[in-house]
Short mmCIF file of C-alpha atoms in Angstrom, two decimals:
data_model
loop_
_atom_site.label_atom_id
_atom_site.label_comp_id
_atom_site.label_asym_id
_atom_site.label_seq_id
_atom_site.Cartn_x
_atom_site.Cartn_y
_atom_site.Cartn_z
CA ALA A 290 42.20 24.01 14.50
CA GLY A 291 43.92 26.63 12.42
CA LYS A 292 45.53 28.45 15.32
CA SER A 293 49.30 28.89 15.51
CA PHE A 294 51.34 28.03 18.56
CA ASN A 295 54.98 27.44 19.49
CA ILE A 296 56.19 23.98 20.37
CA SER A 297 57.96 24.12 23.71
CA SER A 298 61.65 24.91 23.41
CA THR A 299 62.30 22.68 26.45
CA LYS A 300 63.73 19.41 25.12
CA PRO A 301 62.59 16.21 26.85
CA THR A 302 65.16 13.85 28.33
CA LYS A 303 65.36 10.05 28.42
CA SER A 304 68.14 7.90 29.85
CA GLY A 305 70.42 6.47 27.15
CA SER A 306 69.01 8.74 24.44
CA THR A 307 69.28 12.26 23.06
CA PHE A 308 66.21 14.15 21.89
CA TYR A 309 66.32 14.68 18.11
CA ARG A 310 63.09 16.45 17.10
CA TRP A 311 59.28 16.20 17.08
CA SER A 312 57.33 14.27 14.44
CA THR A 313 53.73 13.60 13.48
CA ALA A 314 52.44 10.12 12.56
CA SER A 315 52.49 11.19 8.91
CA GLY A 316 56.22 12.06 9.10
CA GLU A 317 56.18 15.85 9.33
CA VAL A 318 59.07 16.95 11.54
CA PHE A 319 59.49 20.00 13.78
CA ALA A 320 62.29 21.38 15.94
CA SER A 321 61.73 22.46 19.52
CA GLY A 322 60.54 26.05 19.58
CA SER A 323 58.98 25.86 16.09
CA LYS A 324 55.82 27.83 15.34
CA VAL A 325 53.19 25.47 13.89
CA THR A 326 49.58 25.46 12.74
CA PHE A 327 47.54 22.24 12.58
CA GLN A 328 44.14 21.97 10.93
CA SER A 329 42.95 19.13 13.21
CA ASP A 330 43.93 17.32 16.40
CA THR A 331 47.54 16.21 15.97
CA VAL A 332 49.83 14.11 18.16
CA LEU A 333 53.52 15.01 18.26
CA TYR A 334 55.96 12.20 18.94
CA ALA A 335 59.44 12.71 20.41
CA MET A 336 62.18 11.25 18.18
CA TRP A 337 65.36 10.05 19.86
CA SER A 338 68.95 9.18 18.98
CA SER A 339 70.34 6.40 21.11
CA THR A 340 73.52 7.13 22.99
CA ASP A 341 73.78 3.56 24.28
CA TYR A 342 74.59 1.89 20.97
CA PRO A 343 77.20 2.53 18.29
CA LYS A 344 75.60 4.11 15.24
CA ARG A 345 76.47 5.31 11.75
CA ASN A 346 74.71 7.27 9.07
CA TYR A 347 73.45 5.21 6.16
CA TYR A 348 71.56 7.05 3.41
CA ASP A 349 70.48 9.78 5.84
CA ARG A 350 69.05 7.25 8.28
CA LEU A 351 70.55 6.32 11.62
CA VAL A 352 71.45 2.66 11.83
CA TYR A 353 72.09 1.14 15.25
CA LYS A 354 74.31 -1.89 15.75
CA VAL A 355 72.90 -3.78 18.74
#
């Protein structure tokens, strides 16, 4: 807790999707390679943009038509 580190700059891959950024459960977002400091154990989740479905921006949110 309280120590800084760099999130890996290596972006994960997933078939049919493009890596977007990292996020915590509370909604904080981080780019790959970011320097961060957490005050307690924190899980980072990979956020993805689908490349398999048509999409459009709607009020700064991605909306997928399935």
